[in-house]
C-alpha cells in the first residue's frame, strides 16, 4: 500500500500537569499537604509562605478521639530500648557472669545526636524499670545476671512466653546454670513491680497480682476462683462457682469485681505510645438556626509569590528562563491549593445539610447517605467526593469526625424507608446499656426490639454491628 495522509477528528481526555497536581493535592491529608508544600517551597524560589503563618500545626489541634472513624489505626512507637525477646546471645554475659550494658538498652551515643523522644522512651521502658529494681536488690552478681537475662526474655506485656527449658541452652555453659537456678530467678522477677510481671499465662498473671495483695476474705475467694475456676468465670457460670466455693452472691460479686480490676497486661503501662493529633479541615457551627461549615484557618497554608524574584523577572522579560517556568508552577500550586479547600468546603456543607438531624440529635438520627448523592448534588464525579472525604476531618459540637463517617449502608424499614447503619449501631448500644445485667439481651431479642420500632434487621446483622462496637456476646455480659 502507498502511504497517504488523512485528517481525523477525535476526542480524548488528557491529564495536564496542572490537573494531575490538583487531583494529587485533593487526596492528601492536611499533614501530607504540609509536607508536600514544604517540598515545593524548597525547590521553587518563586514560592513563599506569608509572614506569621508557621508551617507546623498549631497548639489548637484536636487530639484524635477513640471514637473517630479514622481508617488508620493509631500508630504506636515501641520503646527505644526494646530488644529481641528470648533470642539473647550468650555473649551478653561478661567474664564475671554480669549481664552486659549493651543488652539493657543503653548505648554510648553523643548527646547532641540523641533525640529527646528516644531518651524519654528509653527512660520509661519496661526493661529499664525492672533493671533499676534489680540494681537495688541484695542479689549476688551471678543471680542478678540471671534475673536480667529473664527480663530480656519478657514480651512487651510482661509475659515470659518461652519455657525455662527453652531458655536454659541460651546461657553460657561455662557458668554452669541449671533449671533450678532459672526457677529461682523467675521467682525474683515475679516479685518485681508491677505485680504480674514474669507470668507465663494470663491465669498466673492474675494470680500473682492477687498474691501481692493483703490477705482477706474477698482476696482469698478471688485467688481461689482464679486458680481453680477461671474457666467457669470466663463462661459466666456463676451458679457452678457458688456451688463449688460455697459462697453467696455478695461475696462472689465482690470477688468478681476484684478480678475484673486486675491488669492482664502489666507491662503495657510502661510502653511508649505516640499520640496522634488531628487538625480539622473544617469547623461546623450553628448560626441563626442553621448548621454552617467554615474552613479552619489553622489548616489552610497561606502561600504567595516571592515579590523580590517576581520583580526581577518583570524587569528582565524574555530572559527569565527557569524563573519563568517556576513562576507558572507557583501560580498553579497556589490556585490548586485554593481549589482543594473550596472543594472540601462544598462537600462538607453538602454533608452537613444532609445530616443536620445528626447534629441536632446524635447518632440515632443519622440518615443513609452515599457518595453518589453528594456527587450528583454538587455535579462532581464520585471519585472526587471519595478523595475529598478521605483523611479530611470535621470539628463539630459532637466531636471530631472523618468526613467518611457520615456515609454508610442502610437497612430497610417497615414503612418503606431506610435506616442508617450508624443509627442502628447507636440503638444497639442504647439497648445494651439499658439492659438487665442479670438477663442481658440476646442478638435475636435485640433484632425483635428493633423490629418493633419498624427496623427490619437480621440476627446475624445485629451480631456484626455488635462486634464492631466491641460489645461482648450475651454470655459474657451476664453478671451476678
Coordinates of C-alpha atoms in Angstrom, one line a residue:
X1 CA 0.0 0.0 0.0
X2 CA 1.1 3.5 -0.7
X3 CA 1.4 5.7 2.3
X4 CA -1.1 8.6 2.5
X5 CA -2.1 11.5 4.8
X6 CA -5.6 11.6 6.4
X7 CA -7.4 14.1 8.6
X8 CA -9.3 12.5 11.5
X9 CA -11.3 14.3 14.2
X10 CA -11.5 12.5 17.6
X11 CA -11.9 13.3 21.3
X12 CA -9.7 12.1 24.2
X13 CA -9.1 13.1 27.7
X14 CA -5.7 14.4 28.6
X15 CA -4.5 14.9 32.2
X16 CA -2.4 18.1 32.1
X17 CA 0.3 18.5 34.7
X18 CA -1.9 21.1 36.4
X19 CA -4.9 18.7 36.6
X20 CA -2.7 15.9 37.9
X21 CA -1.4 18.2 40.6
X22 CA -4.9 19.2 41.5
X23 CA -6.0 15.6 41.9
X24 CA -2.9 14.7 44.0
X25 CA -3.4 17.6 46.4
X26 CA -7.1 16.8 46.8
X27 CA -6.5 13.3 48.1
X28 CA -3.7 14.3 50.6
X29 CA -4.4 14.7 54.3
X30 CA -3.6 18.0 56.0
X31 CA -0.3 16.6 57.3
X32 CA 0.7 15.2 53.9
X33 CA -0.3 18.5 52.3
X34 CA 2.0 20.5 54.5
X35 CA 4.9 18.0 53.8
X36 CA 4.2 18.4 50.0
X37 CA 4.2 22.2 50.3
X38 CA 7.5 22.2 52.2
X39 CA 9.0 20.3 49.3
X40 CA 7.7 22.9 46.8
X41 CA 9.0 25.7 49.0
X42 CA 12.5 24.2 49.0
X43 CA 12.5 23.6 45.2
X44 CA 10.8 26.7 43.9
X45 CA 12.3 30.1 45.0
X46 CA 9.2 31.9 43.5
X47 CA 7.0 30.5 46.2
X48 CA 6.9 31.5 49.9
X49 CA 4.7 31.4 52.9
X50 CA 3.1 34.6 54.1
X51 CA 4.5 36.1 57.3
X52 CA 3.1 34.9 60.5
X53 CA 1.9 31.6 59.2
X54 CA 4.1 28.8 60.5
X55 CA 4.5 25.5 58.8
X56 CA 3.8 23.5 61.9
X57 CA 0.5 22.6 63.4
X58 CA -0.9 25.0 65.9
X59 CA -1.4 24.1 69.6
X60 CA -5.2 24.1 68.9
X61 CA -5.0 20.8 67.0
X62 CA -7.6 18.3 68.2
X63 CA -6.4 15.0 69.6
X64 CA -7.9 12.0 67.7
X65 CA -10.6 10.5 69.9
X66 CA -11.1 6.8 70.3
X67 CA -14.4 7.0 68.5
X68 CA -13.1 8.8 65.4
X69 CA -13.7 6.7 62.3
X70 CA -10.2 7.2 61.0
X71 CA -9.4 4.3 58.7
X72 CA -5.8 4.2 60.0
X73 CA -5.3 2.8 63.4
X74 CA -3.3 4.8 66.0
X75 CA 0.3 4.4 65.4
X76 CA 2.4 3.1 68.2
X77 CA 6.0 3.8 68.9
X78 CA 7.8 1.0 70.6
X79 CA 10.2 1.8 73.4
X80 CA 13.6 2.8 72.1
X81 CA 15.4 0.3 74.3
X82 CA 13.3 -2.8 73.2
X83 CA 15.4 -5.8 72.2
X84 CA 14.5 -9.1 70.6
X85 CA 12.9 -11.4 73.1
X86 CA 14.2 -14.7 74.1
X87 CA 16.8 -14.8 71.4
X88 CA 19.5 -13.4 73.6
X89 CA 23.1 -14.3 72.7
X90 CA 25.3 -15.9 75.4
X91 CA 27.9 -13.2 74.6
X92 CA 25.8 -10.7 76.5
X93 CA 27.3 -12.2 79.7
X94 CA 30.7 -10.8 80.6
X95 CA 33.5 -12.9 82.2
X96 CA 32.2 -12.2 85.7
X97 CA 28.7 -13.5 84.7
X98 CA 27.2 -10.0 84.8
X99 CA 24.7 -9.0 82.2
X100 CA 26.4 -6.5 79.8
X101 CA 25.1 -3.0 79.4
X102 CA 24.5 -3.5 75.7
X103 CA 21.6 -5.7 76.4
X104 CA 19.8 -3.3 78.7
X105 CA 19.1 -0.8 76.0
X106 CA 21.7 1.8 77.0
X107 CA 24.2 3.0 74.3
X108 CA 27.2 5.3 74.2
X109 CA 25.7 7.9 71.9
X110 CA 26.7 11.5 71.5
X111 CA 24.3 13.7 73.5
X112 CA 24.0 16.2 70.6
X113 CA 22.9 13.4 68.2
X114 CA 20.4 11.8 70.6
X115 CA 16.7 12.7 70.1
X116 CA 14.8 13.8 73.2
X117 CA 11.9 11.5 72.4
X118 CA 14.3 8.5 72.2
X119 CA 15.7 9.4 75.7
X120 CA 12.2 9.7 77.0
X121 CA 11.1 6.4 75.6
X122 CA 14.2 4.6 76.9
X123 CA 13.7 6.1 80.4
X124 CA 10.1 4.7 80.6
X125 CA 10.6 1.3 79.1
X126 CA 9.6 -1.8 81.0
X127 CA 13.2 -3.3 80.9
X128 CA 14.7 -0.1 82.4
X129 CA 12.0 0.0 85.1
X130 CA 12.8 -3.6 86.1
X131 CA 16.5 -3.3 85.8
X132 CA 16.5 -0.4 88.2
X133 CA 14.8 -2.6 90.8
X134 CA 17.3 -5.4 90.2
X135 CA 20.2 -3.0 90.7
X136 CA 18.9 -2.1 94.1
X137 CA 18.3 -5.8 95.2
X138 CA 20.6 -7.6 97.6
X139 CA 21.3 -10.4 95.0
X140 CA 24.7 -11.7 94.1
X141 CA 26.3 -10.8 90.8
X142 CA 25.5 -14.3 89.5
X143 CA 21.9 -14.2 90.5
X144 CA 21.4 -10.6 89.3
X145 CA 22.8 -11.5 85.8
X146 CA 20.3 -14.4 85.6
X147 CA 17.4 -12.2 86.6
X148 CA 18.4 -9.7 83.9
X149 CA 18.6 -12.5 81.4
X150 CA 14.9 -13.4 82.1
X151 CA 13.9 -9.7 82.0
X152 CA 15.3 -9.6 78.4
X153 CA 13.1 -12.6 77.5
X154 CA 9.8 -10.8 78.6
X155 CA 7.5 -9.5 75.9
X156 CA 6.0 -6.0 75.9
X157 CA 3.1 -7.1 78.1
X158 CA 5.5 -8.5 80.7
X159 CA 4.9 -12.2 79.9
X160 CA 7.5 -14.9 79.7
X161 CA 6.4 -16.7 76.5
X162 CA 9.4 -19.2 76.4
X163 CA 9.7 -22.0 78.8
X164 CA 12.6 -22.2 81.2
X165 CA 13.7 -25.4 79.4
X166 CA 14.0 -23.4 76.1
X167 CA 15.9 -20.6 77.7
X168 CA 18.4 -22.8 79.5
X169 CA 20.5 -23.7 76.4
X170 CA 21.0 -19.9 75.7
X171 CA 23.0 -19.5 78.9
X172 CA 26.8 -19.8 78.7
X173 CA 27.7 -23.4 79.6
X174 CA 30.9 -22.4 81.5
X175 CA 28.7 -20.6 84.1
X176 CA 27.0 -24.0 84.9
X177 CA 23.5 -22.7 85.4
X178 CA 20.8 -25.3 85.8
X179 CA 16.9 -25.4 85.7
X180 CA 16.7 -24.8 89.5
X181 CA 18.7 -21.6 89.1
X182 CA 16.3 -20.3 86.4
X183 CA 13.3 -21.2 88.5
X184 CA 14.6 -19.2 91.5
X185 CA 15.5 -16.3 89.2
X186 CA 11.9 -16.3 87.8
X187 CA 10.6 -16.0 91.3
X188 CA 12.7 -12.9 91.8
X189 CA 11.3 -11.5 88.5
X190 CA 7.8 -12.2 89.6
X191 CA 8.3 -10.2 92.8
X192 CA 9.2 -7.1 90.9
X193 CA 6.9 -4.1 90.2
X194 CA 4.4 -4.1 88.6
X195 CA 2.7 -7.2 90.0
X196 CA 2.1 -9.9 87.5
X197 CA 5.4 -9.5 85.7
X198 CA 7.1 -12.7 84.6
X199 CA 3.8 -14.7 84.3
X200 CA 3.7 -17.5 81.7
X201 CA 0.0 -17.2 81.1
X202 CA -2.9 -14.9 82.0
X203 CA -4.1 -17.1 84.8
X204 CA -0.7 -16.9 86.5
X205 CA -0.6 -13.2 85.9
X206 CA -3.9 -12.6 87.7
X207 CA -2.8 -15.0 90.5
X208 CA 0.5 -13.1 91.0
X209 CA -1.4 -9.8 91.4
X210 CA -3.8 -11.3 93.9
X211 CA -1.0 -12.8 95.9
X212 CA 0.7 -9.4 96.1
X213 CA -2.4 -8.0 97.9
X214 CA -3.1 -8.2 101.6
X215 CA -5.0 -11.4 102.7
X216 CA -8.7 -11.0 103.2
X217 CA -12.0 -12.9 102.6
X218 CA -12.6 -11.2 99.2
X219 CA -9.0 -11.6 98.1
X220 CA -8.8 -15.3 99.2
X221 CA -12.0 -16.1 97.3
X222 CA -10.8 -14.3 94.2
X223 CA -7.5 -16.2 94.3
X224 CA -9.3 -19.5 94.6
X225 CA -11.5 -18.7 91.7
X226 CA -8.5 -17.7 89.5
X227 CA -6.5 -20.7 90.5
X228 CA -9.3 -23.3 90.2
X229 CA -12.4 -21.9 88.4
X230 CA -11.2 -19.3 85.9
X231 CA -12.8 -21.2 83.0
X232 CA -16.2 -21.1 84.7
X233 CA -15.7 -17.4 85.4
X234 CA -15.0 -16.8 81.7
X235 CA -18.2 -18.6 80.9
X236 CA -20.1 -16.5 83.4
X237 CA -21.2 -19.8 85.1
X238 CA -21.8 -18.2 88.5
X239 CA -24.1 -20.9 89.7
X240 CA -21.4 -23.6 89.5
X241 CA -18.8 -21.3 91.1
X242 CA -21.1 -20.7 94.0
X243 CA -21.8 -24.4 94.4
X244 CA -18.1 -25.2 94.2
X245 CA -16.9 -22.5 96.6
X246 CA -19.9 -22.3 98.9
X247 CA -20.0 -18.5 98.7
X248 CA -23.1 -16.3 98.5
X249 CA -24.0 -13.7 95.8
X250 CA -22.5 -10.8 97.7
X251 CA -19.1 -12.5 98.2
X252 CA -19.0 -13.7 94.6
X253 CA -19.9 -10.2 93.4
X254 CA -17.1 -8.6 95.4
X255 CA -14.5 -11.2 94.2
X256 CA -15.6 -10.8 90.6
X257 CA -15.2 -7.1 90.8
X258 CA -11.7 -7.5 92.3
X259 CA -10.7 -9.9 89.5
X260 CA -12.1 -7.5 86.8
X261 CA -10.0 -4.7 88.3
X262 CA -6.7 -6.6 87.7
X263 CA -4.5 -5.8 84.8
X264 CA -3.9 -8.8 82.4
X265 CA -1.1 -6.8 80.6
X266 CA 1.0 -5.4 83.4
X267 CA 3.9 -4.5 81.2
X268 CA 1.8 -2.4 78.8
X269 CA 1.7 0.6 81.2
X270 CA 5.4 1.1 80.6
X271 CA 5.1 1.0 76.8
X272 CA 5.5 4.3 75.0
X273 CA 2.8 5.2 72.5
X274 CA 2.8 8.2 70.2
X275 CA -0.2 10.4 70.5
X276 CA -1.6 11.3 67.1
X277 CA -3.2 14.7 66.7
X278 CA -5.7 15.8 64.1
X279 CA -6.1 19.2 62.7
X280 CA -9.7 19.6 61.4
X281 CA -10.1 20.9 57.9
X282 CA -13.5 22.4 58.5
X283 CA -15.5 23.6 61.5
X284 CA -19.2 23.2 62.0
X285 CA -21.3 25.7 63.9
X286 CA -24.9 26.5 64.3
X287 CA -25.6 30.1 63.2
X288 CA -29.1 31.5 63.3
X289 CA -30.7 28.1 63.5
X290 CA -28.7 26.6 60.6
X291 CA -25.7 24.4 60.7
X292 CA -22.9 26.1 58.7
X293 CA -19.4 24.9 57.7
X294 CA -16.4 27.1 57.5
X295 CA -12.8 26.3 56.7
X296 CA -10.4 26.0 59.6
X297 CA -7.9 28.9 59.1
X298 CA -5.2 27.0 61.1
X299 CA -5.3 24.2 58.5
X300 CA -5.0 26.5 55.4
X301 CA -1.5 27.2 54.3
X302 CA -1.0 30.8 53.2
X303 CA 1.2 30.9 50.1
X304 CA 2.2 33.8 47.8
X305 CA 4.6 34.7 45.0
X306 CA 8.0 35.9 46.2
X307 CA 7.9 39.7 45.3
X308 CA 11.6 40.1 45.0
X309 CA 12.0 37.3 42.4
X310 CA 8.8 38.4 40.7
X311 CA 10.1 42.0 40.3
X312 CA 13.5 40.7 38.9
X313 CA 11.6 38.6 36.4
X314 CA 9.4 41.5 35.4
X315 CA 12.5 43.7 34.8
X316 CA 14.1 41.1 32.6
X317 CA 11.3 39.9 30.4
X318 CA 12.2 37.4 27.8
X319 CA 15.3 36.3 29.6
X320 CA 13.8 34.7 32.7
X321 CA 14.4 31.1 31.6
X322 CA 13.9 28.8 34.6
X323 CA 12.3 31.5 36.7
X324 CA 9.5 31.9 34.2
X325 CA 8.7 28.2 34.5
X326 CA 8.9 28.3 38.3
X327 CA 6.6 31.3 38.4
X328 CA 4.0 29.5 36.4
X329 CA 4.3 26.4 38.6
X330 CA 4.0 28.5 41.8
X331 CA 0.8 30.1 40.4
X332 CA -0.6 26.7 39.6
X333 CA 0.2 25.4 43.1
X334 CA -1.5 28.4 44.8
X335 CA -4.6 28.0 42.6
X336 CA -4.8 24.2 43.2
X337 CA -4.4 24.6 46.9
X338 CA -7.2 27.1 47.0
X339 CA -9.3 24.9 44.8
X340 CA -8.7 22.0 47.1
X341 CA -10.1 23.8 50.1
X342 CA -13.0 25.2 48.1
X343 CA -14.0 21.6 47.1
X344 CA -13.6 20.4 50.7
X345 CA -15.9 23.2 51.9
X346 CA -18.6 22.5 49.3
X347 CA -18.6 18.8 50.0
X348 CA -18.6 19.4 53.8
X349 CA -21.5 21.8 53.6
X350 CA -23.5 19.3 51.5
X351 CA -22.9 16.6 54.0
X352 CA -24.0 18.8 56.9
X353 CA -27.1 19.8 55.0
X354 CA -28.0 16.1 54.5
X355 CA -27.1 15.1 58.1
X356 CA -28.5 18.1 60.0
X357 CA -30.6 15.7 62.1
X358 CA -27.4 14.0 63.3
X359 CA -26.0 17.4 64.6
X360 CA -29.3 18.0 66.4
X361 CA -30.0 14.6 67.9
X362 CA -26.9 12.4 67.6
X363 CA -26.1 9.1 66.1
X364 CA -29.6 7.7 66.3
X365 CA -30.7 10.4 63.8
X366 CA -28.0 9.6 61.2
X367 CA -29.6 9.1 57.8
X368 CA -28.3 6.8 55.0
X369 CA -26.0 8.7 52.7
X370 CA -23.9 7.6 49.7
X371 CA -21.1 9.3 47.8
X372 CA -23.2 9.3 44.7
X373 CA -25.9 11.5 46.3
X374 CA -23.3 14.2 47.2
X375 CA -21.6 13.9 43.8
X376 CA -25.0 14.4 42.0
X377 CA -25.9 17.3 44.2
X378 CA -22.6 19.1 43.6
X379 CA -22.2 17.9 40.0
X380 CA -18.9 16.3 40.8
X381 CA -17.5 12.9 40.0
X382 CA -18.0 10.2 42.6
X383 CA -14.2 9.6 42.8
X384 CA -13.7 13.3 43.5
X385 CA -16.1 13.1 46.5
X386 CA -14.3 9.9 47.6
X387 CA -10.9 11.7 47.6
X388 CA -12.3 14.7 49.5
X389 CA -13.8 12.6 52.3
X390 CA -10.7 10.5 52.9
X391 CA -8.5 11.7 55.7
X392 CA -10.3 15.0 55.9
X393 CA -11.8 15.9 59.3
X394 CA -14.7 17.9 60.6
X395 CA -14.8 19.6 64.0
X396 CA -18.4 19.6 65.4
X397 CA -20.0 20.2 68.7
X398 CA -20.3 16.4 68.9
X399 CA -16.7 15.7 68.3
X400 CA -14.1 15.4 65.5
X401 CA -15.2 13.1 62.7
X402 CA -13.7 12.0 59.4
X403 CA -16.0 13.0 56.5
X404 CA -16.4 9.4 55.6
X405 CA -18.1 8.8 58.9
X406 CA -21.3 10.3 57.6
X407 CA -21.6 7.7 54.8
X408 CA -22.8 4.2 55.3
X409 CA -25.0 1.3 54.4
X410 CA -28.7 1.3 55.1
X411 CA -31.4 -1.2 56.3
X412 CA -35.0 -1.2 55.1
X413 CA -37.8 -0.2 57.4
X414 CA -41.5 -1.4 57.6
X415 CA -42.6 2.0 56.2
X416 CA -40.6 1.6 53.1
X417 CA -37.8 4.0 54.2
X418 CA -34.3 3.2 55.2
X419 CA -32.3 3.5 58.5
X420 CA -28.6 4.2 58.6
X421 CA -26.2 1.5 59.9
X422 CA -24.7 4.2 62.2
X423 CA -28.2 4.9 63.7
X424 CA -28.8 1.1 64.2
X425 CA -25.4 0.8 66.0
X426 CA -26.4 3.6 68.2
X427 CA -29.7 2.0 69.0
X428 CA -28.0 -1.3 69.8
X429 CA -25.6 0.5 72.2
X430 CA -28.6 2.1 73.9
X431 CA -30.4 -1.2 74.3
X432 CA -27.3 -2.9 75.7
X433 CA -26.6 -0.1 78.1
X434 CA -30.2 -0.2 79.4
X435 CA -30.5 -4.0 79.7
X436 CA -30.8 -6.0 82.9
X437 CA -27.3 -7.3 83.5
X438 CA -28.7 -10.4 85.1
X439 CA -30.7 -11.2 82.0
X440 CA -28.8 -9.5 79.1
X441 CA -30.4 -9.2 75.7
X442 CA -29.5 -11.8 73.0
X443 CA -28.9 -10.8 69.4
X444 CA -32.3 -12.3 68.5
X445 CA -34.0 -10.2 71.2
X446 CA -32.3 -7.0 70.0
X447 CA -33.5 -7.8 66.5
X448 CA -37.0 -8.3 67.8
X449 CA -36.9 -5.0 69.7
X450 CA -35.7 -3.1 66.6
X451 CA -38.4 -4.8 64.6
X452 CA -41.0 -3.3 67.0
X453 CA -39.6 0.1 66.0
X454 CA -40.1 -0.7 62.3
X455 CA -36.4 -1.5 61.6
X456 CA -36.0 -5.0 60.0
X457 CA -32.6 -6.4 60.9
X458 CA -31.5 -10.0 60.8
X459 CA -29.9 -11.6 63.8
X460 CA -26.5 -12.0 62.1
X461 CA -26.5 -8.3 61.2
X462 CA -27.1 -7.5 64.8
X463 CA -24.1 -9.7 65.7
X464 CA -21.9 -8.0 63.1
X465 CA -22.8 -4.5 64.4
X466 CA -22.4 -5.6 68.0
X467 CA -18.9 -6.9 67.3
X468 CA -18.0 -3.6 65.5
X469 CA -19.0 -1.8 68.7
X470 CA -16.8 -4.1 70.8
X471 CA -19.8 -5.3 72.7
X472 CA -19.3 -8.9 74.0
X473 CA -21.9 -11.6 73.4
X474 CA -24.8 -12.2 75.8
X475 CA -22.9 -14.9 77.7
X476 CA -20.1 -12.6 78.5
X477 CA -22.3 -9.7 79.6
X478 CA -24.1 -11.6 82.3
X479 CA -23.4 -10.6 85.8
X480 CA -24.4 -11.9 89.2

